[in-house]
PDB file of C-alpha atoms in Angstrom:
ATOM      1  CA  UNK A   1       0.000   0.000   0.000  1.00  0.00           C
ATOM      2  CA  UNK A   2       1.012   3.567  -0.837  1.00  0.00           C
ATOM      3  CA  UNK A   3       0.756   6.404   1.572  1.00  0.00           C
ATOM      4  CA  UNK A   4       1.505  10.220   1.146  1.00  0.00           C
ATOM      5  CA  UNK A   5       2.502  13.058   3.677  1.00  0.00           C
ATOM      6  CA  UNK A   6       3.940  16.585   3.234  1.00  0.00           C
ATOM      7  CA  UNK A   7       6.787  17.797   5.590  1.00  0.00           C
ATOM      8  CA  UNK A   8       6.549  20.293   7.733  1.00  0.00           C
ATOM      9  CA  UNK A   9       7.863  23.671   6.623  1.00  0.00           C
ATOM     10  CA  UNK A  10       8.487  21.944   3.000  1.00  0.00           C
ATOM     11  CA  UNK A  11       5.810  22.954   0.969  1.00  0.00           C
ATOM     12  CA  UNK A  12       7.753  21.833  -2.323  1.00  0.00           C
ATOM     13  CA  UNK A  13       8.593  18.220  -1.205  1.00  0.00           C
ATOM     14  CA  UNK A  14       5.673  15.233  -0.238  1.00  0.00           C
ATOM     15  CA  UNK A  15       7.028  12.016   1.663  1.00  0.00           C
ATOM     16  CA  UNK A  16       6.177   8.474  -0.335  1.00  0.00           C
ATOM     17  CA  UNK A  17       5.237   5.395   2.054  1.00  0.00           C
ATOM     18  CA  UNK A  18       5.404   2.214   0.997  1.00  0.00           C
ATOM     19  CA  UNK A  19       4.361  -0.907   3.080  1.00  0.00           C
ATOM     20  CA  UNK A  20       5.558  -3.824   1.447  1.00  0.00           C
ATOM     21  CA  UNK A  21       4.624  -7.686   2.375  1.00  0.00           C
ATOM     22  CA  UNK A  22       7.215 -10.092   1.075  1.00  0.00           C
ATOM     23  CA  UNK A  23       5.905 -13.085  -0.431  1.00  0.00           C
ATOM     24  CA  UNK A  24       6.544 -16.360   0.256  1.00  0.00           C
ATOM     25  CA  UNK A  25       9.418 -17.866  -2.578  1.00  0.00           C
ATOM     26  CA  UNK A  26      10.220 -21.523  -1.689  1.00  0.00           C
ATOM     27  CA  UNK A  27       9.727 -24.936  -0.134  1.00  0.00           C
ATOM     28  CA  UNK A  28      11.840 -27.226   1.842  1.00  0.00           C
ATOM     29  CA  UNK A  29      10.336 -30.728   1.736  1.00  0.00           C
ATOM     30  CA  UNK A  30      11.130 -34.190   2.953  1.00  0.00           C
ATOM     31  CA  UNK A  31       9.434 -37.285   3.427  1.00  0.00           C
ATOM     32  CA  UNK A  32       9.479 -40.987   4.070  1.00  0.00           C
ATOM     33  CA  UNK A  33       6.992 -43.818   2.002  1.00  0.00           C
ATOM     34  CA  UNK A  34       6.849 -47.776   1.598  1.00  0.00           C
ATOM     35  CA  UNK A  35       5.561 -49.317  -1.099  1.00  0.00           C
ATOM     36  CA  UNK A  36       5.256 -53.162  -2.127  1.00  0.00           C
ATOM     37  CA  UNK A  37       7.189 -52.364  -5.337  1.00  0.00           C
ATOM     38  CA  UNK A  38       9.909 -49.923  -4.675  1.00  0.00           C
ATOM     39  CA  UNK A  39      10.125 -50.383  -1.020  1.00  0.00           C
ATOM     40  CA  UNK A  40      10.890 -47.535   1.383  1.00  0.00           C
ATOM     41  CA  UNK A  41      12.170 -44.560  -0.217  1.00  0.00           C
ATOM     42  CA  UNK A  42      13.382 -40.918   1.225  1.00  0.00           C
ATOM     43  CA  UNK A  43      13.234 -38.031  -0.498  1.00  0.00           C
ATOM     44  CA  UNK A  44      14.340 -34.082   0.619  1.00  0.00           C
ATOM     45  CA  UNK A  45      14.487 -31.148  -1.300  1.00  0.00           C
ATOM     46  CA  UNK A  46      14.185 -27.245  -1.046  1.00  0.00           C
ATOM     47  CA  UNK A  47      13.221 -24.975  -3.902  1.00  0.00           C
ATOM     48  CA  UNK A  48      14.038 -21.365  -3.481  1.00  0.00           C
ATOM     49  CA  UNK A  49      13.827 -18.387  -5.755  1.00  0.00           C
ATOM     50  CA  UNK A  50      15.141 -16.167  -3.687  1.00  0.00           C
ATOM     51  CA  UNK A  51      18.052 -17.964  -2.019  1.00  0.00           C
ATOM     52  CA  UNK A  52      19.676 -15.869   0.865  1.00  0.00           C
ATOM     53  CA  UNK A  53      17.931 -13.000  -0.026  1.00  0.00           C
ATOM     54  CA  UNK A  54      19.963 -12.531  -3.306  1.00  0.00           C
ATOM     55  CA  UNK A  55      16.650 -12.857  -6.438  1.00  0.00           C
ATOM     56  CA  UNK A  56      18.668 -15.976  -7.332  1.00  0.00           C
ATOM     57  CA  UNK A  57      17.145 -19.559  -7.185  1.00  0.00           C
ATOM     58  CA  UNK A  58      18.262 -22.791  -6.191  1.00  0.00           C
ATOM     59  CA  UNK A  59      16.730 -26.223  -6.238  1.00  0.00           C
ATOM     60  CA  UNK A  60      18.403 -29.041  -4.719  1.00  0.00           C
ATOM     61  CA  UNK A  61      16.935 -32.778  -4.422  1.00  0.00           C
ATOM     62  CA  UNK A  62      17.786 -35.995  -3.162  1.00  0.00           C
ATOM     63  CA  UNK A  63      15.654 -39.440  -3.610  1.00  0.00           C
ATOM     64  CA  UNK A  64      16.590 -43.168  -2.329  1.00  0.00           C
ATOM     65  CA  UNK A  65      14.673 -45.818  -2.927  1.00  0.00           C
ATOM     66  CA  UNK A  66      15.457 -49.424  -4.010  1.00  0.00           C
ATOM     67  CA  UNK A  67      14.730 -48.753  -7.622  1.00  0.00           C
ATOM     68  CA  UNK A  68      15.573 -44.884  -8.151  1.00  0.00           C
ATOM     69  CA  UNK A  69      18.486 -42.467  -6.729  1.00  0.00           C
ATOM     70  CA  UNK A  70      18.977 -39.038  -7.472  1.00  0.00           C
ATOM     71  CA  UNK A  71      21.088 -36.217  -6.293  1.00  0.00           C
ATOM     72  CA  UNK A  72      20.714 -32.735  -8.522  1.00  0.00           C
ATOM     73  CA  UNK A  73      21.304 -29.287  -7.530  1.00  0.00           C
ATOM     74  CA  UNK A  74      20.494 -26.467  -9.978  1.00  0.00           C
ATOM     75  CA  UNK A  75      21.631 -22.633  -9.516  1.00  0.00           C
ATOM     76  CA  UNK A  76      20.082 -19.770 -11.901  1.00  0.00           C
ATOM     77  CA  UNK A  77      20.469 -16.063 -12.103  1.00  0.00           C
ATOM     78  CA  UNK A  78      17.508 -14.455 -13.611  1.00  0.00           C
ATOM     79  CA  UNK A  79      19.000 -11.055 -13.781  1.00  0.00           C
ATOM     80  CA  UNK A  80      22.354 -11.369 -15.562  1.00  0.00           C
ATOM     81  CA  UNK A  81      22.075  -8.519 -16.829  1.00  0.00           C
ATOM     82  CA  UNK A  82      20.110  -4.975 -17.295  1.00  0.00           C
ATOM     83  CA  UNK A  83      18.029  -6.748 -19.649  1.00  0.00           C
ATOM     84  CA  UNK A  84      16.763  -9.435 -17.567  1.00  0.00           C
ATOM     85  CA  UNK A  85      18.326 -12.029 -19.093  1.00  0.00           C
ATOM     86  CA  UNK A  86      19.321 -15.210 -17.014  1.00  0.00           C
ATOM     87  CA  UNK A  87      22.127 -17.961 -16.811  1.00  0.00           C
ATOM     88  CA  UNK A  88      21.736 -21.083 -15.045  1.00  0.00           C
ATOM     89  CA  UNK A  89      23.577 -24.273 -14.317  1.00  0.00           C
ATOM     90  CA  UNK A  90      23.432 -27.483 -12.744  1.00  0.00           C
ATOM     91  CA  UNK A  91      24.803 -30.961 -12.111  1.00  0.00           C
ATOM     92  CA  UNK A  92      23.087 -34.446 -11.307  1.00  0.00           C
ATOM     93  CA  UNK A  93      24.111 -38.401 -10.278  1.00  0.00           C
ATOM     94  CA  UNK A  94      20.926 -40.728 -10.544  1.00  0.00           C
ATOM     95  CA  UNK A  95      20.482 -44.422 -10.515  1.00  0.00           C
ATOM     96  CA  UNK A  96      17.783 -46.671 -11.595  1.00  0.00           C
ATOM     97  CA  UNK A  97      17.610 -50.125 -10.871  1.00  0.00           C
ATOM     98  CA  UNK A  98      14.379 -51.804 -12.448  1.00  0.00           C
ATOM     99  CA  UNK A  99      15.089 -55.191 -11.618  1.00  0.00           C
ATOM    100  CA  UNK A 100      13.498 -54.247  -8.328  1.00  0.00           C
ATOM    101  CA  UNK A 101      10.396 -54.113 -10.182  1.00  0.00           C
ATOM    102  CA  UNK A 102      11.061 -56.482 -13.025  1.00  0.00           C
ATOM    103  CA  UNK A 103      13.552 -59.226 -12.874  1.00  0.00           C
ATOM    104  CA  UNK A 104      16.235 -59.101 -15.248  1.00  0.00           C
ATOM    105  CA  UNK A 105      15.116 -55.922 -16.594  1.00  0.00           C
ATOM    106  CA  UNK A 106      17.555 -53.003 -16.865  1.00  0.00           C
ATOM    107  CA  UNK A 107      19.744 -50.797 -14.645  1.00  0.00           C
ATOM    108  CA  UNK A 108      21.138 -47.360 -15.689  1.00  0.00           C
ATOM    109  CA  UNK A 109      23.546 -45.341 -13.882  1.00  0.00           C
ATOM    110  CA  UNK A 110      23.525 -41.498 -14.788  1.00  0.00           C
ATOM    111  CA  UNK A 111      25.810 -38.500 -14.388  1.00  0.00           C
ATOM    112  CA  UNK A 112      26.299 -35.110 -16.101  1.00  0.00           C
ATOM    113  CA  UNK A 113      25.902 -31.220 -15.868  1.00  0.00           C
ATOM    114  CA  UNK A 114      24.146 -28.493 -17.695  1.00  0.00           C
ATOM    115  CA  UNK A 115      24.534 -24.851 -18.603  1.00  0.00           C
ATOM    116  CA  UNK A 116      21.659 -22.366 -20.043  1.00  0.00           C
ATOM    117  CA  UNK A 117      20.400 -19.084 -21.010  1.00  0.00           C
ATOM    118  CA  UNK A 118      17.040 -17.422 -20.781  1.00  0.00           C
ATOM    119  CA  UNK A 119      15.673 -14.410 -22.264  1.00  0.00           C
ATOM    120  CA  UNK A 120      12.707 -12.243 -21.251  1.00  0.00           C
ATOM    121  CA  UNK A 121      10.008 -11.714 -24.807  1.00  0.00           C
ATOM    122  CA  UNK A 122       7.741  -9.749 -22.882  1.00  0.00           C
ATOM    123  CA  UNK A 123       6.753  -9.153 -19.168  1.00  0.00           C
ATOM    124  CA  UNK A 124       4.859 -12.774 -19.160  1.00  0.00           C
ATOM    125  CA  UNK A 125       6.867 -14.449 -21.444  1.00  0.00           C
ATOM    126  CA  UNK A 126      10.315 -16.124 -21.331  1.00  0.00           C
ATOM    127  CA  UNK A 127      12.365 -18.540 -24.187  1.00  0.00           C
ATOM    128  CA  UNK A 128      15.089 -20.529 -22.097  1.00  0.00           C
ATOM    129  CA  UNK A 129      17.997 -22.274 -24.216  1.00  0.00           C
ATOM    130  CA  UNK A 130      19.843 -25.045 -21.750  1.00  0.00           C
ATOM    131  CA  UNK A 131      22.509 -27.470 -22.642  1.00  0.00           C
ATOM    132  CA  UNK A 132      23.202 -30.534 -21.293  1.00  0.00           C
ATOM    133  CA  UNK A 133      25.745 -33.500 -21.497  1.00  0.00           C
ATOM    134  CA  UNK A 134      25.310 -37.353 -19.254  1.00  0.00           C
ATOM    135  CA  UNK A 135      26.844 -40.546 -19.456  1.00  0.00           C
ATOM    136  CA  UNK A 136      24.442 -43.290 -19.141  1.00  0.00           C
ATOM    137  CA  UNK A 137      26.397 -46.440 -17.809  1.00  0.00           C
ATOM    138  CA  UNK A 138      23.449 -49.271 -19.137  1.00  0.00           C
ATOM    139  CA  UNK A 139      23.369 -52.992 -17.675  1.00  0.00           C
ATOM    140  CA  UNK A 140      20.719 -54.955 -19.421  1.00  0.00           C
ATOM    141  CA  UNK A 141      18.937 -58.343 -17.740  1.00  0.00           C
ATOM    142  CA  UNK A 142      18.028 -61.479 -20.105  1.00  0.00           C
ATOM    143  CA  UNK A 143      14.534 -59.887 -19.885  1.00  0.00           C
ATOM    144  CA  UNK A 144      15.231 -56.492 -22.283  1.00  0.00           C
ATOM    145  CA  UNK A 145      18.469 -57.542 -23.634  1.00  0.00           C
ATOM    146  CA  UNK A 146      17.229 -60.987 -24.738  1.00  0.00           C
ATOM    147  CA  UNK A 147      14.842 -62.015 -27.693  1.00  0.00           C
ATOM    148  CA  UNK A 148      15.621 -58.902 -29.472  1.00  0.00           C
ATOM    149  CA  UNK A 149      13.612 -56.537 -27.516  1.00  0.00           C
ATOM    150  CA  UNK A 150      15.815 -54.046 -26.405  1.00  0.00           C
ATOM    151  CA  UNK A 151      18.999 -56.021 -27.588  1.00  0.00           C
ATOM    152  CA  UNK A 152      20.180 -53.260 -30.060  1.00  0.00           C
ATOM    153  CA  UNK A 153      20.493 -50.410 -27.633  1.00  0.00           C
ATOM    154  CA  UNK A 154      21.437 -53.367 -24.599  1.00  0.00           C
ATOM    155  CA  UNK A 155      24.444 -54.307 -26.575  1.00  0.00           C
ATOM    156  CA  UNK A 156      26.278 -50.883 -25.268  1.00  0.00           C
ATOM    157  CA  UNK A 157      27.113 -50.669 -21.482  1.00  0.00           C
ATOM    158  CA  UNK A 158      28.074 -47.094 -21.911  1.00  0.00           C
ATOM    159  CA  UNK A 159      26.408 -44.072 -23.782  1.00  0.00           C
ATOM    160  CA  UNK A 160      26.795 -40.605 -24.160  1.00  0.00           C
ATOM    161  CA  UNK A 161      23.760 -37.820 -24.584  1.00  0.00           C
ATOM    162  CA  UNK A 162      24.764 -34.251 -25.294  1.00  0.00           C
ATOM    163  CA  UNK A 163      20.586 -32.124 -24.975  1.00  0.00           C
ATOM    164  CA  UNK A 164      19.377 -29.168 -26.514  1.00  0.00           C
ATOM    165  CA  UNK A 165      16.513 -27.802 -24.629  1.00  0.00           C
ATOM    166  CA  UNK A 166      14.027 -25.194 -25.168  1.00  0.00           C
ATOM    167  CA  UNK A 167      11.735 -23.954 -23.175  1.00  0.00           C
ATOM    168  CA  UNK A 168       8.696 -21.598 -24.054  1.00  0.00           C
ATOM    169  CA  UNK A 169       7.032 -20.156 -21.179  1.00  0.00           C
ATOM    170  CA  UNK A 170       4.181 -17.934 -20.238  1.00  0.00           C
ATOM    171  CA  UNK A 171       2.868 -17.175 -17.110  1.00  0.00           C
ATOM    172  CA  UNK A 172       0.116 -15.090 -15.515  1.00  0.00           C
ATOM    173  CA  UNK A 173      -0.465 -16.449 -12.542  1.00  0.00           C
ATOM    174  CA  UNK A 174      -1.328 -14.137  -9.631  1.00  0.00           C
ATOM    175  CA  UNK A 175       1.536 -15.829  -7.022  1.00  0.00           C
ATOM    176  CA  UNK A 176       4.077 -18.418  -7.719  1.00  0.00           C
ATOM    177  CA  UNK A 177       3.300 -20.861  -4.730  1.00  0.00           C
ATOM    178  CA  UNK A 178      -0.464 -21.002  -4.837  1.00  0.00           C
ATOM    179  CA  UNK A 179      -1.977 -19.509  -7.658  1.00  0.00           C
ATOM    180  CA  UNK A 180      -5.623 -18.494  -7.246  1.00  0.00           C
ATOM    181  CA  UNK A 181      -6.077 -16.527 -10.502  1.00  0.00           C
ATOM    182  CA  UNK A 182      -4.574 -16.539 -14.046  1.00  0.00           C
ATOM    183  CA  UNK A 183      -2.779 -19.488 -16.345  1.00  0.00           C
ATOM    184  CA  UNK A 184       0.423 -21.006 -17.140  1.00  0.00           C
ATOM    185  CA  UNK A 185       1.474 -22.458 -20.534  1.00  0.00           C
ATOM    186  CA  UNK A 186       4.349 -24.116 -21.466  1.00  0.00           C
ATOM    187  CA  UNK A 187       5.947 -25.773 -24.469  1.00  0.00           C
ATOM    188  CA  UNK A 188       9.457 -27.741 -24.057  1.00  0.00           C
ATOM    189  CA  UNK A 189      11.832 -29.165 -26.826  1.00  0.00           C
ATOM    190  CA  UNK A 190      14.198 -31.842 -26.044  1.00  0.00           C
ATOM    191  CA  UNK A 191      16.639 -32.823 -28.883  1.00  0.00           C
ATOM    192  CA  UNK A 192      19.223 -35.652 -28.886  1.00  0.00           C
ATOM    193  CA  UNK A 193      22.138 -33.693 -30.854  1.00  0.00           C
ATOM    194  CA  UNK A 194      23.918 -36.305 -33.677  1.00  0.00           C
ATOM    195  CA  UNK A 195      27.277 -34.870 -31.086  1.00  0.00           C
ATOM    196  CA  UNK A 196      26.613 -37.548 -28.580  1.00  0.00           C
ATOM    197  CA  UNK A 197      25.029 -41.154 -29.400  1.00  0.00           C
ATOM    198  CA  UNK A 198      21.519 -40.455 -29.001  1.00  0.00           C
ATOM    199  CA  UNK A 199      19.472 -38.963 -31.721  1.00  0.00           C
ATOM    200  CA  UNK A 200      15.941 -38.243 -30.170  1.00  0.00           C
ATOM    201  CA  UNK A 201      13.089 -35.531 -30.138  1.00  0.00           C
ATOM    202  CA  UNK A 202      10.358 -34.837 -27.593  1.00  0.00           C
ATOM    203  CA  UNK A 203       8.170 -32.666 -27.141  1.00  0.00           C
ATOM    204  CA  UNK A 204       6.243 -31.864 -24.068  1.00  0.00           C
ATOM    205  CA  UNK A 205       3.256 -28.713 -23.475  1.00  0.00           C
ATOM    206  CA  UNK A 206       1.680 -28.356 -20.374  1.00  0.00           C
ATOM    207  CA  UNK A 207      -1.416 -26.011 -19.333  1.00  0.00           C
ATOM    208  CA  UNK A 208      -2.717 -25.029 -15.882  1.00  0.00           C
ATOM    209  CA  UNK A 209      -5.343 -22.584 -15.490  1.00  0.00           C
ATOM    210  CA  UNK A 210      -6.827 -21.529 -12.441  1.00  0.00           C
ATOM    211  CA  UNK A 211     -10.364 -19.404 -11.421  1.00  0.00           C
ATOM    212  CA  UNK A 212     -11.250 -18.102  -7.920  1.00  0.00           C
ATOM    213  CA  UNK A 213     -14.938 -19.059  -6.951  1.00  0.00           C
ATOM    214  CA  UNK A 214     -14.585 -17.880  -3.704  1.00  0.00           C
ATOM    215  CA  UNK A 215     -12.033 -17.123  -1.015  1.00  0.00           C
ATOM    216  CA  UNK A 216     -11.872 -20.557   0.116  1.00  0.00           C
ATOM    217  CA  UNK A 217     -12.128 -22.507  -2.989  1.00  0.00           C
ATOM    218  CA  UNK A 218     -10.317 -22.365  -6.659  1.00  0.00           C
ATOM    219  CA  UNK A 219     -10.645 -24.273  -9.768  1.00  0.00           C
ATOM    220  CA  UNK A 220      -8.206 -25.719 -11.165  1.00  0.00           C
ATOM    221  CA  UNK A 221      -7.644 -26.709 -14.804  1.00  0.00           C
ATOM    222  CA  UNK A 222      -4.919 -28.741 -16.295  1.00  0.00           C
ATOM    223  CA  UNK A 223      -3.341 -30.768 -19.629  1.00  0.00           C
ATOM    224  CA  UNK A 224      -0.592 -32.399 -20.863  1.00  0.00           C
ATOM    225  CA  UNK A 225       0.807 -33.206 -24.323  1.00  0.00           C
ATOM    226  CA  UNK A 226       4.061 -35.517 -25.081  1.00  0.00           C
ATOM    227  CA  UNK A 227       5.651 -36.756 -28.206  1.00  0.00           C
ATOM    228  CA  UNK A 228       9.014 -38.547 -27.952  1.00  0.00           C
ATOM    229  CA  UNK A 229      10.640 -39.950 -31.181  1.00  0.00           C
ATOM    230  CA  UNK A 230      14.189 -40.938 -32.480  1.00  0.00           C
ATOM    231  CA  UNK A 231      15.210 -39.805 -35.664  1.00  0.00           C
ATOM    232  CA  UNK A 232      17.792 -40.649 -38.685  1.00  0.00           C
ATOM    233  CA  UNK A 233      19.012 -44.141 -37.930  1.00  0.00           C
ATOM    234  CA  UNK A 234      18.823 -43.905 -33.767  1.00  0.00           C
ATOM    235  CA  UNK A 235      15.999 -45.460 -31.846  1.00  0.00           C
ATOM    236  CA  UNK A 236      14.073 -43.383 -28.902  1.00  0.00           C
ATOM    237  CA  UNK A 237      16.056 -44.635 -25.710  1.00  0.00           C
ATOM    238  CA  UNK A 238      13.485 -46.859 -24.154  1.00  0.00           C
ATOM    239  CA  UNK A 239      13.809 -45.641 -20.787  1.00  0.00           C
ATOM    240  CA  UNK A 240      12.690 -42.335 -22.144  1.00  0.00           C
ATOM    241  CA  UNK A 241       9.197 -43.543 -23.912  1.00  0.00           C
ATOM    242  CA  UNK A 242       6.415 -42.627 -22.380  1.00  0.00           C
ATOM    243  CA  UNK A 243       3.922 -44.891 -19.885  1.00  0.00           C
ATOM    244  CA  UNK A 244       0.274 -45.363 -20.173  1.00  0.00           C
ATOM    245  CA  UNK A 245      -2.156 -47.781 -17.696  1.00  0.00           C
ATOM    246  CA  UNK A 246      -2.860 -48.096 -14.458  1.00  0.00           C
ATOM    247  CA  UNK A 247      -0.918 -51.260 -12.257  1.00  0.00           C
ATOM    248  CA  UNK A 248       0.512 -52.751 -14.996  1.00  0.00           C
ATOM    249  CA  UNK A 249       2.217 -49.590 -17.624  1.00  0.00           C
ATOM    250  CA  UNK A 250       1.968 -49.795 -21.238  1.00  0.00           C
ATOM    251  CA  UNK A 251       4.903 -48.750 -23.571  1.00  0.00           C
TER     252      UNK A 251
END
């Protein structure tokens, strides 16, 4: 809110006061779950867009679980610059072990590191370029590497991805935690790059839309689209296809 006064025996000057409530900028989760499947699994995090006080953000995660292991941590300066422009960078360790879920499926063993660059189109509007390289260390069961099912892309235990991303983003939305009014669209471009040993696109868009009916209730709208396919002579990785079903997932 904005308040005015005059000081006294200053008729050419008037005093400007501002009272300013900071909103709230990030989460710091963690949790503990069991499941028949995947057994227990832990998981921490804390997102922050305005780490230390300093307009940067940084997201930092860690999962364990008998089938999946992460560790990430992602830094980003969204003003660079004068012109709003934004680096950001990151590095990540993850493990997947399927035969947890599947026997002698597939385990995969992950590591690499990004670097991007965003730019501001308009006041609700940002296109984000990022980078990013990972080794995939691949050990294939009898199940996927046998009968020819995934015995092409089994027969290397060690492959290299180098990732183009884009990002297209536009946002309204009256407050970054919990939204209440306003929408969110966004449309993302992953591209294997013929540099590394995967040659893939996919395509993701996502929509959220939300509509106060009244203080103590919001609608909430949302959609997804994804299309993942490998191009010249390279197969989609499979653990990058998309899952459909309910208990038992489709490919």
């Amino acid at each position: 809110s904005l308040q005015t006064s005059r000081p006294e025996n200053i008729p050419d000057k008037i005093n400007l006061n501002f009272v300013v409530q900071e909103t709230k900028t990030g989460t710091l989760s963690a949790g503990v779950s069991h499941s028949q499947n995947f057994g227990m699994s832990f998981n921490a995090g804390i997102r922050e867009k305005n780490f230390l006080g300093s307009g940067n953000t940084l997201n930092a995660e860690l999962k364990h679980s008998e089938t999946y292991k992460k560790l990430s941590f992602y830094f980003e300066n969204p003003y660079f610059n004068n012109e709003k422009h934004s680096i950001n960078y990151g590095v990540f360790v993850s493990a997947i072990d399927d035969n947890q879920v599947a026997d002698e499926s597939y385990q995969i063993n992950t590591k690499g590191f990004s670097v991007g660059y965003g730019i501001p189109l308009n006041e609700n509007t940002r296109l984000n370029a990022k980078l990013q390289y990972a080794n995939n260390s691949i050990t294939c069961g009898s199940t996927f590497a046998g009968a020819g099912y995934e015995s092409a892309q089994c027969a290397y235990d060690s492959r290299n991805e180098i990732k183009l991303n884009l990002n297209w983003t536009k946002s309204t939305l009256n407050h970054y935690m919990y939204p209440t009014e306003g929408e969110s669209n966004t449309f993302n471009i992953d591209l294997g790059l013929p540099l590394g040993d995967y040659q893939y696109i996919k395509i993701d868009a996502n929509h959220r839309s939300y509509k106060k009916l009244s203080n103590n209730l919001t609608l909430k709208l949302t959609g997804d689209l994804g299309i993942a396919k490998g191009y010249g002579s390279e197969a989609l990785p499979f653990y990058k296809r998309y899952f459909g079903g309910g208990s038992g997932s489709v490919r």
